[in-house]
Tab-separated table of C-alpha atoms in Angstrom:
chain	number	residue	atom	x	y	z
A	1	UNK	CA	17.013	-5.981	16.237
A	2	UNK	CA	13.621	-7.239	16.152
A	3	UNK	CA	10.160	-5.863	14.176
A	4	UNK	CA	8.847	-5.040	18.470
A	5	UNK	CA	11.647	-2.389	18.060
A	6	UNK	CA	10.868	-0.763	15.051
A	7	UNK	CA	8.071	1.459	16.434
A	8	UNK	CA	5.041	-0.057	14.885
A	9	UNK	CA	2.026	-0.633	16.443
A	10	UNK	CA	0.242	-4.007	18.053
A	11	UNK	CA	-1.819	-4.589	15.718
A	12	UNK	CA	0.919	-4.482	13.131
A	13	UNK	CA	3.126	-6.483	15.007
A	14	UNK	CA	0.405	-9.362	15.614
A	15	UNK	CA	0.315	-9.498	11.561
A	16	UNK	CA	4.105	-9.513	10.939
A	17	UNK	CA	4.762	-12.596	14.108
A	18	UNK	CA	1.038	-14.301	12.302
A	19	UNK	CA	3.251	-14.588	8.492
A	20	UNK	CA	6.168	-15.677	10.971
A	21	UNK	CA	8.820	-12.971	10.795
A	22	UNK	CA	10.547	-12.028	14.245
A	23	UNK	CA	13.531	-10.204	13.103
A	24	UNK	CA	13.641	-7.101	10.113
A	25	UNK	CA	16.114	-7.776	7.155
A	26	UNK	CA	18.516	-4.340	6.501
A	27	UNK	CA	15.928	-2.767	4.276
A	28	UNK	CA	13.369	-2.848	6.697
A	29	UNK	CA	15.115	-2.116	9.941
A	30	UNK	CA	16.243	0.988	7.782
A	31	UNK	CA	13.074	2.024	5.879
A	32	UNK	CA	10.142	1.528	8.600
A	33	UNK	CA	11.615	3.772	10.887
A	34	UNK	CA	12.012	6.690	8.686
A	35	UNK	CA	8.913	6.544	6.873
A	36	UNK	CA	6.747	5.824	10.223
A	37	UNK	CA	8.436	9.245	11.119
A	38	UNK	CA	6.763	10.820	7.345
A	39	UNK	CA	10.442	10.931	5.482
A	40	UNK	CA	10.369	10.093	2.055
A	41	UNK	CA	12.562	7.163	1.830
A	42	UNK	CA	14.063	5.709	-1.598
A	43	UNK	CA	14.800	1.730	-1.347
A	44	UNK	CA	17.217	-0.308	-3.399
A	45	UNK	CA	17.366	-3.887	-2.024
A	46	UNK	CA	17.372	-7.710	-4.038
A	47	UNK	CA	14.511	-9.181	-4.751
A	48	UNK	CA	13.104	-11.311	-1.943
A	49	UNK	CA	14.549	-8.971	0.803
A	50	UNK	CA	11.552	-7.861	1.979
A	51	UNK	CA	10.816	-4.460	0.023
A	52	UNK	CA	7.507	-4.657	0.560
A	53	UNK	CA	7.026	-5.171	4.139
A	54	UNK	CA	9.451	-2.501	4.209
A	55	UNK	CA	7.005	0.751	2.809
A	56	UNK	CA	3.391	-1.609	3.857
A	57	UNK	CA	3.542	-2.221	7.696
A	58	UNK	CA	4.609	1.656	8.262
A	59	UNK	CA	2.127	2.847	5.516
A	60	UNK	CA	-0.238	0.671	7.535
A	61	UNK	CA	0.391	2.090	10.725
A	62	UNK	CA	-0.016	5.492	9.582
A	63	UNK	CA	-2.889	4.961	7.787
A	64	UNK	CA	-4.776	3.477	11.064
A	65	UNK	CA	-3.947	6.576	12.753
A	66	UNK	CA	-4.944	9.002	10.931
A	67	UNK	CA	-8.587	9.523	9.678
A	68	UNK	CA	-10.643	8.517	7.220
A	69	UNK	CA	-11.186	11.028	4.438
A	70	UNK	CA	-13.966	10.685	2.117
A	71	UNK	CA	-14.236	11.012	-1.721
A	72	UNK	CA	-15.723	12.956	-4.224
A	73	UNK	CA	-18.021	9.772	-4.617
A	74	UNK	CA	-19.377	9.553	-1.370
A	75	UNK	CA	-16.851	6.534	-0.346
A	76	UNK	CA	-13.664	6.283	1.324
A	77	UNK	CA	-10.740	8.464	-0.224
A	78	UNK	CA	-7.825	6.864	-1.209
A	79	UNK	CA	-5.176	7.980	1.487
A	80	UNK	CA	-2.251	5.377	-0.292
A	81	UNK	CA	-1.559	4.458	-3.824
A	82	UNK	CA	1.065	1.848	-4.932
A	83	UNK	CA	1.826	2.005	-8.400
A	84	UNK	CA	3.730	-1.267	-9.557
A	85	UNK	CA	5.245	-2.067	-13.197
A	86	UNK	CA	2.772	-5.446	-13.545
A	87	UNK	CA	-0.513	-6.724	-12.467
A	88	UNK	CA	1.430	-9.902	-10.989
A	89	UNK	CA	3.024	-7.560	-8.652
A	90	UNK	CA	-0.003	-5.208	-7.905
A	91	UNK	CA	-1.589	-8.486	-6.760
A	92	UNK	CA	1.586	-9.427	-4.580
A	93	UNK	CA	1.352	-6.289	-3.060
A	94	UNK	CA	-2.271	-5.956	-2.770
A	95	UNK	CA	-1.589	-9.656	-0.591
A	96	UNK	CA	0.840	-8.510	1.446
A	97	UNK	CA	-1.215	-5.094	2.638
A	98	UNK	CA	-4.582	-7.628	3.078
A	99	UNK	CA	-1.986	-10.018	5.120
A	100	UNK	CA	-0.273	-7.210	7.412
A	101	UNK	CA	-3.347	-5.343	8.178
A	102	UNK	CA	-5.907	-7.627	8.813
A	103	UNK	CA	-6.236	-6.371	12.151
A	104	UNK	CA	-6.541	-2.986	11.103
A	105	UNK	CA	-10.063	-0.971	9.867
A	106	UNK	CA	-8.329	-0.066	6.614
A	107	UNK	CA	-9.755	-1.232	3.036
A	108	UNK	CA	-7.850	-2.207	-0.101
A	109	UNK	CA	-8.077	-2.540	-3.769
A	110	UNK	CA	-6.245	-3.130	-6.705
A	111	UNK	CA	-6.568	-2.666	-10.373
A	112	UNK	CA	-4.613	-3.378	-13.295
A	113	UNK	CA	-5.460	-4.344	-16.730
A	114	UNK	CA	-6.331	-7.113	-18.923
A	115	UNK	CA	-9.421	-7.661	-16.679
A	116	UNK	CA	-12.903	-6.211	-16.472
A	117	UNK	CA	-12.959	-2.186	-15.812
A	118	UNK	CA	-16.801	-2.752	-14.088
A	119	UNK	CA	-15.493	-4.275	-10.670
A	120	UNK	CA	-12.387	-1.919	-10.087
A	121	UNK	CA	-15.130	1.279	-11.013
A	122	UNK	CA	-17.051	0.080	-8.419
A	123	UNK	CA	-14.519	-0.401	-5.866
A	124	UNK	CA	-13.659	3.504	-6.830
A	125	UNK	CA	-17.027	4.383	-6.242
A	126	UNK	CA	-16.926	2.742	-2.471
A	127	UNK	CA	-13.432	3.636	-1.999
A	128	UNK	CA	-10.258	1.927	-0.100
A	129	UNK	CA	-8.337	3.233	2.016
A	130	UNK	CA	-5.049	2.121	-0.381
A	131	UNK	CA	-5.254	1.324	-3.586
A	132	UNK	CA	-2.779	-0.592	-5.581
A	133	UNK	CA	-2.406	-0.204	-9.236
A	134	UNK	CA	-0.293	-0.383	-12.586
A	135	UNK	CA	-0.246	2.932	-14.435
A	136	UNK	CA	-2.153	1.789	-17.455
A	137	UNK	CA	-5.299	0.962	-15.413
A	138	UNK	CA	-4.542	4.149	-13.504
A	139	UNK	CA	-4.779	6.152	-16.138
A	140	UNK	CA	-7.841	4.826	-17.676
A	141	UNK	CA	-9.814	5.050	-14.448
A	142	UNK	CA	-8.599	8.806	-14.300
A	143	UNK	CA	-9.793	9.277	-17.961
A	144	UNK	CA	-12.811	8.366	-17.256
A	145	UNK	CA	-13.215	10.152	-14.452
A	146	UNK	CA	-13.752	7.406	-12.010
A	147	UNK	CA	-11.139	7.623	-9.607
A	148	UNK	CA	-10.320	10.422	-6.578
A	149	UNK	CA	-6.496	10.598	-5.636
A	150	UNK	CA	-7.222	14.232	-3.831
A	151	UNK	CA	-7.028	12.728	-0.635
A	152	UNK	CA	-3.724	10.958	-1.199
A	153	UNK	CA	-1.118	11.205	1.764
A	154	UNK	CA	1.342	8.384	0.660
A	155	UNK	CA	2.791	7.734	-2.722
A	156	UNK	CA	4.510	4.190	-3.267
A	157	UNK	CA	6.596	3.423	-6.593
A	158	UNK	CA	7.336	-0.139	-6.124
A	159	UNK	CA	10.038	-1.131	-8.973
A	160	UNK	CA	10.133	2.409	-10.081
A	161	UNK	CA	12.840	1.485	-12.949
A	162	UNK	CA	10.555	-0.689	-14.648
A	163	UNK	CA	8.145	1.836	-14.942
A	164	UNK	CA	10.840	4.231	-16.732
């Protein structure tokens, strides 16, 4: 099987065959599919198997095909969030959707702690299409009433048990 007959888009595709990946590892060629048809899909792979290709390129897709919502703030709503257990990982991930859809109109973000709150509250403000966050930095944002997740269509819990 090869990414071309997974269902995904051009655009997509161009990004995937750009990082140099032809063919899907198992976890992909099982996950894309179902979650480019909506399904809820729950992913248990080893590490460096390609998990996160697996929910971004169909969360991309989607994302470029619906439309835009806006926030309460003016700016674009948030339409995905990816919560991940570390800000080493929220930045992996936040890569990976800047790498896979940079042919795409979407915008991105991500936040985590141990870093200045004034650049992530403005990026809330504008709004992203996807934002990527640990739940600390989350839930801080929300506190402070600085963050919009009404327009959220796709949930992401990347490492799930380490957030337990």
């Amino acid at each position: 099987m090869q990414f071309n007959e997974l269902g995904l888009s051009e655009k997509v595709l161009q990004a995937v065959e750009a990082s140099g990946y032809t063919t899907p590892t198992p976890i992909q060629a099982q996950a894309i599919p179902e979650a480019l048809a909506g399904r809820d899909v729950l992913g248990i792979a080893q590490t460096g198997t390609g998990k996160t290709a697996a929910f971004t390129l169909p969360m991309l897709q989607r994302l470029s095909e619906g439309q835009r919502a806006s926030s309460r703030f003016g700016g674009v709503g948030i339409r995905a969030l990816v919560l991940t257990p570390t800000r080493e990982l929220a930045a992996q991930v936040e890569e990976s959707v800047r790498t896979y859809g940079k042919h795409l109109p979407l915008t991105s973000a991500v936040v985590f702690g141990g870093v200045g709150m004034n650049p992530q509250i403005n990026a809330m403000k504008q709004g992203v299409d996807i934002l990527v966050a640990t739940p600390g930095r989350l839930l801080d944002l929300n506190q402070q009433g600085f963050l919009d997740l009404s327009q959220v269509q796709i949930l992401v819990l990347d490492e799930a048990d380490r957030m337990l």
